[in-house]
Tab-separated table of C-alpha atoms in Angstrom:
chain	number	residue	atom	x	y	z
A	1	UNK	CA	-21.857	-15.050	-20.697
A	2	UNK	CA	-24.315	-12.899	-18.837
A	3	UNK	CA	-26.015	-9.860	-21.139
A	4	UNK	CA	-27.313	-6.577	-21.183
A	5	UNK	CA	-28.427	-4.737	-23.834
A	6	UNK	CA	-26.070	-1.760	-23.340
A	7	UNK	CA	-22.676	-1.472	-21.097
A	8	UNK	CA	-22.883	-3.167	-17.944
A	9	UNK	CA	-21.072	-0.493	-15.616
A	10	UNK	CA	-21.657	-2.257	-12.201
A	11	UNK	CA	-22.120	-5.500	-10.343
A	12	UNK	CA	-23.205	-6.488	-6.800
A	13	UNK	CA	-22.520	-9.969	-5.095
A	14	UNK	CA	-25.255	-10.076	-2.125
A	15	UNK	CA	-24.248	-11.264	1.632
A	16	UNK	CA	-24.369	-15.178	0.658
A	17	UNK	CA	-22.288	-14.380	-2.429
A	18	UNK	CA	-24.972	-16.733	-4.237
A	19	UNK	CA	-26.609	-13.635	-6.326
A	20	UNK	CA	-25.566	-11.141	-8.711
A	21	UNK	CA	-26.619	-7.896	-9.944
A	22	UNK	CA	-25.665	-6.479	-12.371
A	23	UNK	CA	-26.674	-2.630	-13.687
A	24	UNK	CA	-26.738	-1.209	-17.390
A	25	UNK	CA	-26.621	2.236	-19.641
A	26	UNK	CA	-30.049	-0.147	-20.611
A	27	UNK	CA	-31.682	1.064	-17.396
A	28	UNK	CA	-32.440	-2.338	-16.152
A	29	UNK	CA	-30.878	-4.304	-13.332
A	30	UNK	CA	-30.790	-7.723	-13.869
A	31	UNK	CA	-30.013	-10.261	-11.041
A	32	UNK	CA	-28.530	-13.436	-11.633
A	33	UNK	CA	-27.020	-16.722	-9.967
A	34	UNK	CA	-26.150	-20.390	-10.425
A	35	UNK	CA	-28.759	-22.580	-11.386
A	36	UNK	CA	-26.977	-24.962	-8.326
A	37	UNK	CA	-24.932	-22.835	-6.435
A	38	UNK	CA	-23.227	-25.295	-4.577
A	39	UNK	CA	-22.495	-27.097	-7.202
A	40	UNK	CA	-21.375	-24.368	-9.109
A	41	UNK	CA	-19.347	-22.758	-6.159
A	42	UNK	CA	-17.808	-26.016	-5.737
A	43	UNK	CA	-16.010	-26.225	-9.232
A	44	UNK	CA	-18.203	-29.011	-10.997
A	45	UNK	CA	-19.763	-27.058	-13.731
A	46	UNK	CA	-16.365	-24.612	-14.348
A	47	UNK	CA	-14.474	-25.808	-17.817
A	48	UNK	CA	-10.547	-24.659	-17.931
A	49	UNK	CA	-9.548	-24.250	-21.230
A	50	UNK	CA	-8.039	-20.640	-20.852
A	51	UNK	CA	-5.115	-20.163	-18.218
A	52	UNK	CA	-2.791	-17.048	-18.033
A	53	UNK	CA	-0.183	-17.094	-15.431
A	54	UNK	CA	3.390	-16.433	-14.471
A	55	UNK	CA	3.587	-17.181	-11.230
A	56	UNK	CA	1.123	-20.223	-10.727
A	57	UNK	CA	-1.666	-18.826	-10.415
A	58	UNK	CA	-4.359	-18.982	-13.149
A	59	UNK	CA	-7.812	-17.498	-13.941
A	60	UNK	CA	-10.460	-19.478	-15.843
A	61	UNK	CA	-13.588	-17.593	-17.060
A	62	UNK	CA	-16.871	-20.535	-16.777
A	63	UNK	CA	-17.971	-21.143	-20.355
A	64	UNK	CA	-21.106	-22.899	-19.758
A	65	UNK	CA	-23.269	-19.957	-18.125
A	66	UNK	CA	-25.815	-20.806	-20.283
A	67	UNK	CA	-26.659	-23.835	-18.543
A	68	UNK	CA	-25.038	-23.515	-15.488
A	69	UNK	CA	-26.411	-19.908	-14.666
A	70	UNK	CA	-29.690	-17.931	-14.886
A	71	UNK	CA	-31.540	-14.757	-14.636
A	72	UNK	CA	-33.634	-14.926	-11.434
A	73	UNK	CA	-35.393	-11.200	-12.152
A	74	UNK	CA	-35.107	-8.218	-14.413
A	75	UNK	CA	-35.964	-4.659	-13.339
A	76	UNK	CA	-36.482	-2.962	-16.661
A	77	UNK	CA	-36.877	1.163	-16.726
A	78	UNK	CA	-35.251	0.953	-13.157
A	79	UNK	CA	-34.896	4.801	-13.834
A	80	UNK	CA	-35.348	7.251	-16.538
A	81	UNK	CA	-31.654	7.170	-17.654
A	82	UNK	CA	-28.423	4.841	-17.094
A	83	UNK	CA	-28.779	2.717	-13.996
A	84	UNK	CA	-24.875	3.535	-12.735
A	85	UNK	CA	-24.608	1.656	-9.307
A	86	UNK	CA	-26.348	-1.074	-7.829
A	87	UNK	CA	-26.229	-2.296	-4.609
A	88	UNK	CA	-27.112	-5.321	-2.268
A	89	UNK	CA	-28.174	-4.318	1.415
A	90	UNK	CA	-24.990	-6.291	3.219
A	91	UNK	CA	-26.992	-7.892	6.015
A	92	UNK	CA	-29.825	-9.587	4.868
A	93	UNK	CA	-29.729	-8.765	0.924
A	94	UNK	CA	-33.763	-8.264	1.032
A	95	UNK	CA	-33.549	-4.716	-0.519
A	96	UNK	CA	-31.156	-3.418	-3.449
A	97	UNK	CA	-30.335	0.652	-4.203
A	98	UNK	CA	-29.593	1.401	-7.482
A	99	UNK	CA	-28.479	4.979	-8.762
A	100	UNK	CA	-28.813	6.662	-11.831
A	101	UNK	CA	-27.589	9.322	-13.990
A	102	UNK	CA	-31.133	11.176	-13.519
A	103	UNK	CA	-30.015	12.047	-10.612
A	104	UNK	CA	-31.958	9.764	-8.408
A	105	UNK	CA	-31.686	7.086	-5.786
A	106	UNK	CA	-34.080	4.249	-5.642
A	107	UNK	CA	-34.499	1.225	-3.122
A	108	UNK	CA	-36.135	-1.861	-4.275
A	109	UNK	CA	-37.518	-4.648	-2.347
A	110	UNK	CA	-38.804	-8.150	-3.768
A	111	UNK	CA	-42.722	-8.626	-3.357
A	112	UNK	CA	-44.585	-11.509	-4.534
A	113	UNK	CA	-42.044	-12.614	-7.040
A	114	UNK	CA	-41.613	-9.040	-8.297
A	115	UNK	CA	-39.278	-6.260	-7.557
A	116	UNK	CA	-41.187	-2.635	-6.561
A	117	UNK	CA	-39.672	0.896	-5.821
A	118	UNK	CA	-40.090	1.322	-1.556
A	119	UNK	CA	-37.810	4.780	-2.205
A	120	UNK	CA	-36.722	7.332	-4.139
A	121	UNK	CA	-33.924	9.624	-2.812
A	122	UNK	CA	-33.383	12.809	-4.647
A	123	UNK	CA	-31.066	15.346	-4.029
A	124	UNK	CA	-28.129	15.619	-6.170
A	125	UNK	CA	-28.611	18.195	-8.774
A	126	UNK	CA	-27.480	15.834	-11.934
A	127	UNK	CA	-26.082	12.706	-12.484
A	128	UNK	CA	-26.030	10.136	-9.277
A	129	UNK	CA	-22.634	7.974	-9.763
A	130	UNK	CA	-22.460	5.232	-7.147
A	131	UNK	CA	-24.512	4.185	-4.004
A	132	UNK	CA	-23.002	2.189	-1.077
A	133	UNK	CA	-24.464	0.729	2.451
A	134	UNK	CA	-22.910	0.918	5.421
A	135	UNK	CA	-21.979	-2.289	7.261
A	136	UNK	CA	-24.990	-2.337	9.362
A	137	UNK	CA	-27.639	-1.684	6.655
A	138	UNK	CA	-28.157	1.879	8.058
A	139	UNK	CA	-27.086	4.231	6.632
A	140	UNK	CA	-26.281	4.929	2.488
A	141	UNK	CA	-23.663	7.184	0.930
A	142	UNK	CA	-24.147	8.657	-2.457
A	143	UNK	CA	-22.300	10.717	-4.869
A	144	UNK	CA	-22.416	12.702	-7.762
A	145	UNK	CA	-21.610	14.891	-10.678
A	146	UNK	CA	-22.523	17.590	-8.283
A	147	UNK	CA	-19.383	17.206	-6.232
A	148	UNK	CA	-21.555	16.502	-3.108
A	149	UNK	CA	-21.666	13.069	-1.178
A	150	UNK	CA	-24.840	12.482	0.528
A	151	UNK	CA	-25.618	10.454	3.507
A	152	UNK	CA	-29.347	9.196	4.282
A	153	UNK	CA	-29.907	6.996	7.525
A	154	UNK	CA	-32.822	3.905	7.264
A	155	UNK	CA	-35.302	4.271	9.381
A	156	UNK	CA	-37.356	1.152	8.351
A	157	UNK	CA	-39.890	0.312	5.946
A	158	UNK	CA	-38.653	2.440	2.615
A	159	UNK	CA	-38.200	5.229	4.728
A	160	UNK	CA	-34.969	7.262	4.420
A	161	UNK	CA	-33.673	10.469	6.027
A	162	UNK	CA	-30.876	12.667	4.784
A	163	UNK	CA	-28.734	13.178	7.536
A	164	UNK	CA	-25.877	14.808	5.666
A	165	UNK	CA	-24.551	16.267	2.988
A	166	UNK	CA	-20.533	17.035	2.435
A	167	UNK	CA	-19.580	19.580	-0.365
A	168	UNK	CA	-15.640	19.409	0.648
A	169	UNK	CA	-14.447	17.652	-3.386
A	170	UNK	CA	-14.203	20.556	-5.962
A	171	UNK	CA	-15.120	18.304	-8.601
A	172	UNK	CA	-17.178	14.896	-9.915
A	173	UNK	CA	-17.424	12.461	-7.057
A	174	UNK	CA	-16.629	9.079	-8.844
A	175	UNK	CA	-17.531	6.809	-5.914
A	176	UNK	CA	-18.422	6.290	-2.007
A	177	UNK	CA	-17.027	3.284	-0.198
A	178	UNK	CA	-17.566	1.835	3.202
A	179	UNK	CA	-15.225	0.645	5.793
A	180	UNK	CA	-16.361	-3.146	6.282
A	181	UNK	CA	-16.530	-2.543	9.960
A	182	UNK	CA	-17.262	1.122	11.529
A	183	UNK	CA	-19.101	3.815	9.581
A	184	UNK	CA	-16.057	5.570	7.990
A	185	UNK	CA	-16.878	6.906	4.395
A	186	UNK	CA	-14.167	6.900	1.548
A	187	UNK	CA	-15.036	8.768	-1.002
A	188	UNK	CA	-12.675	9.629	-4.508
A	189	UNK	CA	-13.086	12.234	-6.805
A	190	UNK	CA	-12.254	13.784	-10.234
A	191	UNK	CA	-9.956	15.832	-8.478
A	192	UNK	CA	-7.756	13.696	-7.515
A	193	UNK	CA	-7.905	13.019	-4.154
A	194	UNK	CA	-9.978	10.816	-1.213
A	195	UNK	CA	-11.578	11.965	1.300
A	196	UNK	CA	-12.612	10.404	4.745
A	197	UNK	CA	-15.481	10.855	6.313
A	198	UNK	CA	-16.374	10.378	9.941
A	199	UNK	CA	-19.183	11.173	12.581
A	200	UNK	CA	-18.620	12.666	15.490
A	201	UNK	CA	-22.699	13.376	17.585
A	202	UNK	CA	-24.390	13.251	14.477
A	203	UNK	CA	-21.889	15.775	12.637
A	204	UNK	CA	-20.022	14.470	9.754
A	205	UNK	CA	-16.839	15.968	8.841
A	206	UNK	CA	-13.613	15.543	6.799
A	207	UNK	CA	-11.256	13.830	9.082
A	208	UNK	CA	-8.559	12.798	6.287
A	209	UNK	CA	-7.606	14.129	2.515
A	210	UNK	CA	-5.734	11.563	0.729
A	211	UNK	CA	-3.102	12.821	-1.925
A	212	UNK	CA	-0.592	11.296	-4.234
A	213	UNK	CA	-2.730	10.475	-7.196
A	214	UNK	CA	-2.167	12.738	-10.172
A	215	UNK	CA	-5.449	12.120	-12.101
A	216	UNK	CA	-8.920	11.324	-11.520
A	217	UNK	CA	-9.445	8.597	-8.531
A	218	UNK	CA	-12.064	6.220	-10.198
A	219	UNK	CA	-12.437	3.629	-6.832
A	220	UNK	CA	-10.978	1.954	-4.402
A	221	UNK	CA	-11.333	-0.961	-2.192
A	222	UNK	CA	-10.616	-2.318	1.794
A	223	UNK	CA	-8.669	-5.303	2.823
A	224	UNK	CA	-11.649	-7.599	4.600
A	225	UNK	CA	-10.297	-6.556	7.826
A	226	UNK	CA	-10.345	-2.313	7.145
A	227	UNK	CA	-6.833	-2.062	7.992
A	228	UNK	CA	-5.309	-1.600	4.078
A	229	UNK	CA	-7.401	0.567	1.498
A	230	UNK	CA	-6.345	0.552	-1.867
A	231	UNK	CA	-7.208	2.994	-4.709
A	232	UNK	CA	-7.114	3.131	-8.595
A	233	UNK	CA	-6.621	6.054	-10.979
A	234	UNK	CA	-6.586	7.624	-14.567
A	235	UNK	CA	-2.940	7.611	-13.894
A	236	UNK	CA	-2.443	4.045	-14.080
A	237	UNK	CA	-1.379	3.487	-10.766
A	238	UNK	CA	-2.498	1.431	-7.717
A	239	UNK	CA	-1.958	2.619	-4.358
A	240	UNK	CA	-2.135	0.664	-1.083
A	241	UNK	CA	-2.813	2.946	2.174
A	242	UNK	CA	-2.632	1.392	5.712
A	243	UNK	CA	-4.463	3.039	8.764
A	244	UNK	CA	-2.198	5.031	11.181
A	245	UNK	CA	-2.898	6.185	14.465
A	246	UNK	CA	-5.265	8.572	15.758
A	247	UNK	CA	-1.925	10.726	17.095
A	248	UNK	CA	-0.276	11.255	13.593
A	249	UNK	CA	-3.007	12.389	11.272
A	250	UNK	CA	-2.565	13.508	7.488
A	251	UNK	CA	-0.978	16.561	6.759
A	252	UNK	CA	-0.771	16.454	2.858
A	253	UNK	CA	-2.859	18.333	0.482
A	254	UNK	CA	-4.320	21.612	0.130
A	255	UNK	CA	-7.506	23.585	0.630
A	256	UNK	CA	-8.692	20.735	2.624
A	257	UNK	CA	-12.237	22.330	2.805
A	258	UNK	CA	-14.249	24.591	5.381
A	259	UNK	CA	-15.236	21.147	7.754
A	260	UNK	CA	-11.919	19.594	7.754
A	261	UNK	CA	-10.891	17.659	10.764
A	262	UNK	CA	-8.040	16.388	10.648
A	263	UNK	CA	-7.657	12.821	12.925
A	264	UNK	CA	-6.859	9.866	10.873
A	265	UNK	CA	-3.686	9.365	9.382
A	266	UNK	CA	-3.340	6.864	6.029
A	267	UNK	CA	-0.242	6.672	4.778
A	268	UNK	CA	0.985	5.263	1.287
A	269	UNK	CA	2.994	1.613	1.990
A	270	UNK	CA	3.056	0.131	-1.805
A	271	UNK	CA	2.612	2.161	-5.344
A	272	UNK	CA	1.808	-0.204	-8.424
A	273	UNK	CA	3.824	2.087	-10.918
A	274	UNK	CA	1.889	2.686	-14.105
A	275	UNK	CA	4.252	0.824	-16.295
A	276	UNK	CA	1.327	-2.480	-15.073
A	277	UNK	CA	-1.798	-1.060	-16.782
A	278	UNK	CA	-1.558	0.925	-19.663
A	279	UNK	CA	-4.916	3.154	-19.831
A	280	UNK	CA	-6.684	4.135	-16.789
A	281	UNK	CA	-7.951	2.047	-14.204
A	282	UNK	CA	-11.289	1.782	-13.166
A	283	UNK	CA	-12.081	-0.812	-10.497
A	284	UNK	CA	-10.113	-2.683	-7.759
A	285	UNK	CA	-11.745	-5.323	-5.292
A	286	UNK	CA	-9.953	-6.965	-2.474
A	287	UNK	CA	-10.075	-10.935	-1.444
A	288	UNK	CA	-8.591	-11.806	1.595
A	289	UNK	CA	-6.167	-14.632	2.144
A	290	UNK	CA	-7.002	-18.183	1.360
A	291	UNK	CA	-8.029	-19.729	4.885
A	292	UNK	CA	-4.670	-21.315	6.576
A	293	UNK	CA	-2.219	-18.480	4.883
A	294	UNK	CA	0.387	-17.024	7.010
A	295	UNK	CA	-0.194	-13.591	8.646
A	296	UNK	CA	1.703	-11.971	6.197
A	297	UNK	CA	-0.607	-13.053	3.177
A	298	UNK	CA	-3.028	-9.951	2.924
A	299	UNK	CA	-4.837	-11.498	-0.376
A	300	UNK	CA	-5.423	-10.427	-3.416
A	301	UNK	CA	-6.561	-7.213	-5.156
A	302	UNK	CA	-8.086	-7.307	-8.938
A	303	UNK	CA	-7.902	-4.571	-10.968
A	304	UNK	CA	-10.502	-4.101	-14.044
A	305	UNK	CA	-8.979	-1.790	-16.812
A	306	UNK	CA	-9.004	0.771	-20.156
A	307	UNK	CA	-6.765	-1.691	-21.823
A	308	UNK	CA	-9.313	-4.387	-21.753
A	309	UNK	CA	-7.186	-6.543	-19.441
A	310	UNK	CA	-8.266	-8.069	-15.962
A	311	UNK	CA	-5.357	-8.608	-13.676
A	312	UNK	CA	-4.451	-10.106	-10.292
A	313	UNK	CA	-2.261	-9.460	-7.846
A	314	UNK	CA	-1.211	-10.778	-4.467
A	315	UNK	CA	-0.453	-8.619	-1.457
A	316	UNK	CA	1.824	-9.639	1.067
A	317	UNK	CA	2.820	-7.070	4.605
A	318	UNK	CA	6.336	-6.809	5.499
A	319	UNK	CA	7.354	-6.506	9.220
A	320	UNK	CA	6.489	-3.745	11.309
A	321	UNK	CA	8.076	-1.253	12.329
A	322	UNK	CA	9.260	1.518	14.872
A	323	UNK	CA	10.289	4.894	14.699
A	324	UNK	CA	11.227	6.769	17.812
A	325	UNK	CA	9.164	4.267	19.505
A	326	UNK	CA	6.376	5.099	17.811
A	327	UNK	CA	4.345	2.303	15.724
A	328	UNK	CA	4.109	2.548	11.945
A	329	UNK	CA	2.329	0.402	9.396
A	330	UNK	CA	3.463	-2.534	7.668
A	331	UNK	CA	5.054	-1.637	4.087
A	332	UNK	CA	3.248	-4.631	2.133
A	333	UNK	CA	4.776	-6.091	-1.632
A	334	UNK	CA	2.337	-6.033	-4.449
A	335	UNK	CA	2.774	-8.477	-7.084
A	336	UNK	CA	1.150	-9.297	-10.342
A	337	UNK	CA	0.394	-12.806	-10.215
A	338	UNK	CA	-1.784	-13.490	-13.308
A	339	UNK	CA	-3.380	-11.926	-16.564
A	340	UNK	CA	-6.090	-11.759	-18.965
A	341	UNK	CA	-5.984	-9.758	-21.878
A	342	UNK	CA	-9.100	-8.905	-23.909
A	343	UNK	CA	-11.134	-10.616	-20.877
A	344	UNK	CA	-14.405	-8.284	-22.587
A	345	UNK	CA	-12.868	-8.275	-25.783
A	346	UNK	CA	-11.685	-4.640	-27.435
A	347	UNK	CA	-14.114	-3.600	-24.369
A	348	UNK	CA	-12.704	-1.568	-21.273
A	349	UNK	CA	-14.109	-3.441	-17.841
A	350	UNK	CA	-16.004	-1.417	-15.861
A	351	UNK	CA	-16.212	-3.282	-12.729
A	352	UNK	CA	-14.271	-6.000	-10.932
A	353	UNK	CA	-15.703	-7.759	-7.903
A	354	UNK	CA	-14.514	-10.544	-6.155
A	355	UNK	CA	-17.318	-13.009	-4.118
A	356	UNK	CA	-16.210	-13.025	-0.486
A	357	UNK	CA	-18.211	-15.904	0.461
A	358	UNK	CA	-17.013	-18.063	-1.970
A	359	UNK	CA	-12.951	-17.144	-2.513
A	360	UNK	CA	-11.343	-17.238	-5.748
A	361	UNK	CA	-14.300	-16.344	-7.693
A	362	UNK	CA	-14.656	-13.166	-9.666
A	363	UNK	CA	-17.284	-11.174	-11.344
A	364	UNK	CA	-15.903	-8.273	-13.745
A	365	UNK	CA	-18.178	-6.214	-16.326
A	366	UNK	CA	-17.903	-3.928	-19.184
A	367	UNK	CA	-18.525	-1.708	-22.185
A	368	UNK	CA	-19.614	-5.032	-24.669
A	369	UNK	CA	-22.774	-5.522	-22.500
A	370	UNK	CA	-21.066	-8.750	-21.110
A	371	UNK	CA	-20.881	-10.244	-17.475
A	372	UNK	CA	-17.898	-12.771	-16.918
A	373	UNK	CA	-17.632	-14.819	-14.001
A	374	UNK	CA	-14.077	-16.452	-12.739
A	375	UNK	CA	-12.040	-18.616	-10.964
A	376	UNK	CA	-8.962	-18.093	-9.731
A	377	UNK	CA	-7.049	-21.189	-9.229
A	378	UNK	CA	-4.640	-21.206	-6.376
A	379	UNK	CA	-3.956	-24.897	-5.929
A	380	UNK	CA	-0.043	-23.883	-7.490
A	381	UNK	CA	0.849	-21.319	-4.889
């Protein structure tokens, strides 16, 4: 078990999936990792004395952290209040933003052994909720209590440039998300929708309003290719969106906002009913299919919980098809494949993340100050 001193309400894998960090109501940020990583990665150190499974599957939390992982650095009084998001830059992992509920963005890059403060990004008038980079390392999205998302481009060296800022949510902004290939912005809101975001000459605009939720949309996550989004909510629901063409954008919702642009469609292919989780749900991450998988296998999607349970569940796409010759998206099947009650005890979990560059393992966090790492086994599928 990994620990802060407070709730842990965020965690970061960086682009070699070999470090974590980790962020706390503490104010520190705390990055760990294996003390061999390939050994680790590789299954040698993980003990499996806890499986949960109907459907083969099982997930197995490592019980020997304490000698099989360690805390490389600790940032401590990253900011003056809760350190709410943390976040690895995705190409190189050399510098890490953080964001806080003082209302301020910092970037942090490692000199001689010791983290410093290159940046500090103010803006948002009160609490800052969640900070994400963009694909390239370019630009970074951030949100707030203030309803506003923020966009600030890198210009090298600690130096950052607001390029944008969107007022279009009427209420908190919970948290920004970036396609994994082109700069398109998700962001999801207290008021219960998701908005895309898009740039078109430097302008960025509202080009979709995504509606169907029916209570605060805490997060969401891509498929690794960008082609499925799905998104979690205080109404207990999952919802999987797929990516329609440019020629039949969304037309749901109302008061879509003053810079509304209407030209990407998503439409809703699977719902998760709320009958699966049974308080709200507050963080989804996507794994894509284990290498070899037929086309159909879109992966898996963990889902980190009120009710102090982590679950998994695969996705798989049915067939496409047509409508007046016209191309829609693949329905896809989502299906709980394995469960963990009290995985942080009588705490809820906070965060789920799964580690792209190794697959099947996990990295969840939550209210008891605790970060878990997993496995999930697939070798009965």
């Amino acid at each position: 078990m990994l620990r802060h001193e407070d709730r842990v309400w965020q965690a970061s894998w960086d682009c070699k999936g070999n470090r974590l960090a980790t962020c706390s109501g503490d104010r520190s940020v705390r990055i760990w990792a294996p003390i061999s990583s390939e050994q680790f990665f590789s299954a040698q150190h993980k003990e499996k004395p806890t499986v949960s499974s109907d459907g083969g599957e099982s997930m197995d939390v490592d019980q020997t952290s304490a000698s099989t992982w360690q805390c490389l650095d600790v940032i401590d009084n990253a900011h003056k209040r809760t350190v709410r998001s943390v976040a690895f830059e995705p190409t190189s992992s050399k510098a890490l933003a953080t964001a806080s509920f003082d209302g301020t963005t910092a970037i942090w890059e490692k000199e001689d052994d010791t983290y410093e403060c290159v940046a500090t990004l103010e803006g948002h008038e009160n609490e800052a909720k969640c900070v994400a980079w963009s694909p390239s390392g370019q630009l970074l999205a951030t949100c707030g209590r203030d309803k506003s998302v923020w966009i600030w481009e890198s210009n090298g060296e600690g130096d950052f440039d607001c390029i944008s800022v969107l007022m279009e949510h009427t209420q908190d902004v919970k948290m920004v998300l970036w396609h994994p290939i082109n700069d398109i912005l998700v962001s999801f809101s207290y008021d219960d929708t998701m908005r895309v975001w898009k740039e078109d000459d430097d302008d960025w605009y509202s080009a979709a309003t995504l509606t169907g939720h029916k209570s605060t949309v805490w997060g969401g996550a891509f498929s690794p290719d960008g082609k499925y989004l799905a998104s979690v909510s205080d109404d207990r629901t999952v919802r999987v969106w797929a990516q329609q063409s440019s020629d039949t954008p969304d037309a749901g919702g109302a008061d879509k906002g003053f810079y509304y642009r209407p030209d990407t469609g998503f439409k809703c292919v699977a719902v998760v009913p709320d009958s699966a989780h049974s308080r709200a749900i507050y963080s989804v991450s996507w794994a894509g299919a284990p290498s070899g998988a037929p086309a159909t296998d879109l992966g898996y999607l963990a889902t980190g919980c009120g009710d102090n349970t982590l679950r998994v569940f695969k996705v798989t796409a049915a067939a496409e098809g047509t409508d007046s010759g016209v191309q829609q998206p693949a329905g896809v099947a989502v299906e709980l494949i394995c469960e963990r009650k009290d995985a942080h005890g009588l705490s809820d979990i906070n965060c789920v993340r799964w580690n792209l560059a190794h697959p099947g393992w996990l990295a969840t966090c939550g209210d008891d100050g605790i970060v878990r790492i997993w496995s999930l086994d697939l070798s009965q599928d």
